[in-house]
Amino acid sequence: MADERCCRISKKVQICLAVGLLVAVAVLAVVGVLKWLQRPKWNGRGTTDNFAGMVLERCNVYTQMLQPALRNVDCQKIQEAFKSSSISKNPCNITEEDYQPLVKLTTQTIPCGKTVLWSKAKETAHEYTRGDREMFTLEDTLLGYLADGLTWCGDTGTSEMNYRSCPHWKKDCPNNPVSVFWKMASRRFADAACGVVYVILNGSISNPFDENSTFGSVEINNLRPEKVQALHAWVIHDVGGVPSDPCMTSSINKLKSITSQRKIAFRCRHNAGLPHSLRI
């Protein structure tokens, strides 16, 4: 009888513990959902799925296959530094200093005369550099390769990335993780350029040179006259389009004026389709 009574008590205890555990799990789940729902709903896309995994994979591909000279780079530390740049931080108050640990881990020297800038002609520029691995756009460097096409942000009060939404640069705030990153990376890329620098512009639009673009507002102003001999522009227009010389447009003349004021020589050529060589 005593054994049966003990057995019944033991089962009751087990049932109580099981019920208590289920209740605790349910409460934690509800709290987690409520916290998630309380996160700010921004107007931009959320962090790219598997962001950390993609950064690590890209780092390994770049350092082991594309640029094996960088094979000794620590991709695990780069992954951690990239995540840490926005984790537990206000996504509308990111600064360039937040990326300094990542920048130090991805330092890379681009040879003189190998820098290719672009404005509203990303696909054309990358098509060119894919055919000439000696030339580099920003996205062909390790830092740019890691982030190209990705979105990321965190939130204060949590150590997780925000996969729901991230700030839109215009609708929410300009100092968001992605915008600050590309402005910082573009500035550093232009500042490090030397020799002849090339830029590919879109001649199929009315203003191939846009002063408000990243090239017009950041990169052109950070080319250093003591290091850069000249800026050579290729203005590419659609094959079969209306024959014209986009190098004579007012926007290109504005670019020429800016380079002249900065004591950097300027040369412009136009072409229908991708140039075989940028070296003009």
Coordinates of C-alpha atoms in Angstrom, one line a residue:
M1 CA 0.0 0.0 0.0
A2 CA 2.8 2.4 0.9
D3 CA 4.6 1.6 -2.3
E4 CA 1.4 2.3 -4.3
R5 CA 0.9 5.6 -2.5
C6 CA 4.5 6.6 -3.2
C7 CA 4.0 5.7 -6.8
R8 CA 0.9 7.8 -7.1
I9 CA 2.6 10.8 -5.4
S10 CA 5.6 10.4 -7.7
K11 CA 3.4 10.4 -10.8
K12 CA 1.6 13.5 -9.5
V13 CA 5.0 15.2 -9.0
Q14 CA 6.1 14.3 -12.5
I15 CA 2.8 15.5 -14.0
C16 CA 3.1 18.8 -12.1
L17 CA 6.7 19.3 -13.2
A18 CA 5.7 18.6 -16.8
V19 CA 2.8 21.0 -16.7
G20 CA 5.0 23.6 -15.0
L21 CA 7.6 23.2 -17.7
L22 CA 5.1 23.6 -20.5
V23 CA 3.7 26.7 -18.8
A24 CA 7.2 28.2 -18.5
V25 CA 8.0 27.4 -22.2
A26 CA 4.7 29.0 -23.2
V27 CA 5.3 32.1 -21.2
L28 CA 8.8 32.5 -22.6
A29 CA 7.4 32.0 -26.1
V30 CA 4.8 34.7 -25.6
V31 CA 7.4 37.1 -24.1
G32 CA 9.7 36.4 -27.1
V33 CA 6.9 37.1 -29.6
L34 CA 5.8 40.3 -27.8
K35 CA 9.4 41.5 -27.8
W36 CA 9.7 40.7 -31.5
L37 CA 6.4 42.6 -32.3
Q38 CA 7.6 45.6 -30.2
R39 CA 10.6 46.0 -32.5
P40 CA 10.4 49.1 -34.7
K41 CA 8.9 48.4 -38.1
W42 CA 11.2 50.2 -40.5
N43 CA 10.5 50.8 -44.2
G44 CA 13.5 48.8 -45.5
R45 CA 14.1 45.1 -46.0
G46 CA 15.2 43.2 -43.0
T47 CA 18.6 41.5 -42.5
T48 CA 19.4 39.1 -45.3
D49 CA 18.6 35.5 -44.3
N50 CA 21.6 33.7 -43.0
F51 CA 23.6 36.9 -43.0
A52 CA 26.5 35.6 -40.9
G53 CA 26.8 32.4 -42.9
M54 CA 26.8 34.3 -46.2
V55 CA 29.6 36.6 -45.0
L56 CA 31.7 33.7 -43.9
E57 CA 31.2 31.8 -47.1
R58 CA 32.0 34.9 -49.2
C59 CA 35.1 35.5 -47.2
N60 CA 36.3 31.9 -47.8
V61 CA 35.6 32.1 -51.5
Y62 CA 37.3 35.4 -51.9
T63 CA 40.5 34.6 -50.0
Q64 CA 40.9 31.0 -51.1
M65 CA 39.8 31.2 -54.8
L66 CA 39.5 34.8 -56.1
Q67 CA 42.5 36.4 -54.3
P68 CA 44.6 33.6 -52.8
A69 CA 47.2 36.1 -51.8
L70 CA 44.8 36.9 -48.9
R71 CA 44.5 33.2 -47.9
N72 CA 45.8 34.0 -44.4
V73 CA 43.0 36.3 -43.5
D74 CA 40.9 35.1 -40.5
C75 CA 37.4 34.8 -42.0
Q76 CA 35.9 33.8 -38.6
K77 CA 37.0 37.1 -37.0
I78 CA 35.8 39.0 -40.1
Q79 CA 32.4 37.4 -39.7
E80 CA 32.2 38.4 -36.0
A81 CA 33.4 41.9 -36.6
F82 CA 30.8 42.4 -39.3
K83 CA 28.0 41.3 -37.1
S84 CA 29.3 43.3 -34.1
S85 CA 29.2 46.5 -36.2
S86 CA 25.4 46.7 -35.7
I87 CA 24.4 44.3 -33.0
S88 CA 22.7 45.9 -30.0
K89 CA 23.0 49.3 -31.6
N90 CA 20.4 51.9 -32.7
P91 CA 20.2 51.2 -36.4
C92 CA 19.6 55.0 -37.1
N93 CA 22.8 56.0 -35.2
I94 CA 25.5 54.0 -36.9
T95 CA 28.9 55.7 -37.4
E96 CA 32.0 54.8 -39.4
E97 CA 33.8 54.0 -36.2
D98 CA 31.5 51.0 -35.8
Y99 CA 33.1 49.5 -38.8
Q100 CA 36.8 50.1 -37.9
P101 CA 37.4 46.5 -36.5
L102 CA 36.1 45.1 -39.8
V103 CA 38.1 47.6 -41.8
K104 CA 41.3 46.6 -40.0
L105 CA 40.7 42.9 -40.8
T106 CA 40.0 43.5 -44.5
T107 CA 42.9 45.8 -45.4
Q108 CA 43.8 45.3 -49.0
T109 CA 46.1 47.2 -51.3
I110 CA 44.9 47.9 -54.9
P111 CA 47.8 48.5 -57.4
C112 CA 48.1 51.9 -59.0
G113 CA 46.1 52.2 -62.2
K114 CA 43.7 49.4 -61.3
T115 CA 40.8 51.3 -59.7
V116 CA 37.5 51.3 -61.5
L117 CA 34.7 53.5 -60.2
W118 CA 31.1 53.5 -61.6
S119 CA 27.9 55.4 -61.4
K120 CA 24.5 53.9 -62.4
A121 CA 26.4 51.4 -64.5
K122 CA 27.1 48.6 -61.9
E123 CA 26.5 45.6 -64.1
T124 CA 28.6 47.0 -67.0
A125 CA 31.5 47.8 -64.6
H126 CA 31.4 44.3 -63.1
E127 CA 31.1 42.7 -66.5
Y128 CA 34.3 44.5 -67.4
T129 CA 36.2 43.6 -64.2
R130 CA 35.1 39.9 -64.4
G131 CA 36.9 39.8 -67.8
D132 CA 40.0 41.6 -66.4
R133 CA 40.8 40.3 -62.9
E134 CA 43.6 42.9 -62.6
M135 CA 41.1 45.7 -62.4
F136 CA 39.0 46.4 -59.2
T137 CA 35.7 48.0 -58.5
L138 CA 34.8 48.4 -54.9
E139 CA 32.8 45.2 -55.0
D140 CA 35.8 43.4 -56.3
T141 CA 37.7 44.2 -53.1
L142 CA 37.3 41.9 -50.0
L143 CA 35.3 44.5 -48.1
G144 CA 32.9 45.2 -50.9
Y145 CA 32.6 41.6 -52.0
L146 CA 31.4 40.6 -48.5
A147 CA 28.6 43.2 -48.4
D148 CA 27.5 43.4 -52.0
G149 CA 23.7 43.0 -52.2
L150 CA 23.2 42.3 -48.5
T151 CA 21.1 44.1 -45.9
W152 CA 21.7 44.1 -42.2
C153 CA 20.8 45.8 -39.0
G154 CA 20.4 45.2 -35.3
D155 CA 18.4 46.8 -32.5
T156 CA 19.2 48.2 -29.1
G157 CA 18.3 45.8 -26.3
T158 CA 18.9 42.6 -28.3
S159 CA 21.9 40.7 -29.4
E160 CA 20.1 39.4 -32.5
M161 CA 20.0 40.8 -36.1
N162 CA 16.7 42.3 -37.1
Y163 CA 15.4 40.0 -39.9
R164 CA 12.0 41.8 -39.9
S165 CA 13.0 45.2 -41.2
C166 CA 15.8 47.7 -41.4
P167 CA 15.8 51.5 -41.8
H168 CA 15.4 52.9 -45.3
W169 CA 18.0 55.6 -46.0
K170 CA 15.4 58.1 -47.3
K171 CA 12.2 57.1 -45.5
D172 CA 13.7 56.4 -42.1
C173 CA 17.2 57.7 -41.5
P174 CA 20.5 58.2 -43.5
N175 CA 22.8 56.9 -40.7
N176 CA 21.7 53.3 -41.0
P177 CA 24.2 50.3 -41.1
V178 CA 24.1 49.8 -44.9
S179 CA 24.3 53.4 -46.0
V180 CA 27.1 54.3 -43.6
F181 CA 29.0 51.2 -44.6
W182 CA 28.9 52.0 -48.4
K183 CA 29.7 55.6 -47.8
M184 CA 32.7 54.7 -45.6
A185 CA 33.9 52.0 -48.0
S186 CA 33.5 54.2 -51.1
R187 CA 35.5 57.0 -49.4
R188 CA 38.3 54.7 -48.4
F189 CA 38.4 53.1 -51.9
A190 CA 38.7 56.5 -53.6
D191 CA 41.2 57.8 -51.1
A192 CA 43.5 54.8 -51.7
A193 CA 43.4 55.1 -55.5
C194 CA 46.6 56.1 -57.3
G195 CA 47.8 56.6 -60.9
V196 CA 45.1 56.7 -63.5
V197 CA 41.6 56.1 -62.1
Y198 CA 38.8 54.9 -64.4
V199 CA 35.1 55.5 -64.1
I200 CA 32.2 53.9 -66.1
L201 CA 29.2 56.1 -66.5
N202 CA 25.7 55.4 -68.0
G203 CA 25.4 57.4 -71.2
S204 CA 21.8 56.2 -71.8
I205 CA 20.4 58.6 -69.2
S206 CA 20.2 62.4 -69.5
N207 CA 22.8 63.1 -66.8
P208 CA 25.7 60.5 -66.9
F209 CA 27.3 62.4 -64.1
D210 CA 25.1 62.9 -61.0
E211 CA 26.6 65.1 -58.3
N212 CA 24.3 63.4 -55.8
S213 CA 25.4 59.9 -56.6
T214 CA 28.0 58.1 -54.5
F215 CA 30.6 58.8 -57.2
G216 CA 29.6 62.5 -57.4
S217 CA 29.3 63.2 -53.7
V218 CA 31.9 60.9 -52.1
E219 CA 34.4 59.3 -54.5
I220 CA 35.3 62.2 -56.8
N221 CA 35.9 64.4 -53.7
N222 CA 38.2 61.9 -52.1
L223 CA 40.5 61.2 -55.0
R224 CA 43.8 62.7 -53.9
P225 CA 45.5 64.9 -56.5
E226 CA 49.0 64.1 -55.2
K227 CA 48.4 60.4 -55.9
V228 CA 45.9 60.4 -58.9
Q229 CA 47.4 61.5 -62.2
A230 CA 44.1 61.5 -64.2
L231 CA 40.5 60.4 -64.2
H232 CA 39.5 58.6 -67.4
A233 CA 35.7 58.3 -68.0
W234 CA 34.0 55.7 -70.2
V235 CA 30.5 56.8 -71.0
I236 CA 28.6 53.7 -72.2
H237 CA 25.3 54.0 -74.0
D238 CA 22.9 51.4 -75.4
V239 CA 23.8 49.7 -78.7
G240 CA 21.4 51.0 -81.3
G241 CA 20.6 54.1 -79.4
V242 CA 20.5 57.6 -80.8
P243 CA 24.0 58.5 -82.0
S244 CA 25.4 61.3 -79.9
D245 CA 28.4 62.2 -77.9
P246 CA 27.6 62.0 -74.2
C247 CA 31.0 63.4 -73.4
M248 CA 29.7 66.7 -74.5
T249 CA 26.8 66.9 -72.2
S250 CA 26.5 69.5 -69.4
S251 CA 26.8 66.9 -66.7
I252 CA 30.2 65.6 -68.1
N253 CA 31.4 69.1 -68.4
K254 CA 30.5 69.6 -64.8
L255 CA 32.6 66.5 -63.9
K256 CA 35.5 67.9 -66.0
S257 CA 35.2 71.2 -64.1
I258 CA 35.4 69.5 -60.7
T259 CA 38.4 67.4 -61.7
S260 CA 40.1 70.6 -63.1
Q261 CA 39.5 72.5 -59.8
R262 CA 41.0 69.5 -58.0
K263 CA 44.0 69.6 -60.3
I264 CA 43.3 66.1 -61.7
A265 CA 43.5 65.6 -65.5
F266 CA 40.3 64.4 -67.2
R267 CA 39.6 62.5 -70.3
C268 CA 36.3 61.2 -71.6
R269 CA 35.4 58.6 -74.3
H270 CA 32.0 57.2 -75.2
N271 CA 31.2 53.8 -76.6
A272 CA 28.2 51.7 -77.4
G273 CA 28.6 48.6 -75.3
L274 CA 31.4 47.4 -73.1
P275 CA 34.9 48.7 -73.8
H276 CA 37.6 46.1 -74.6
S277 CA 40.0 48.2 -72.6
L278 CA 39.7 51.1 -70.2
R279 CA 43.3 52.1 -70.7
I280 CA 42.9 55.2 -72.9

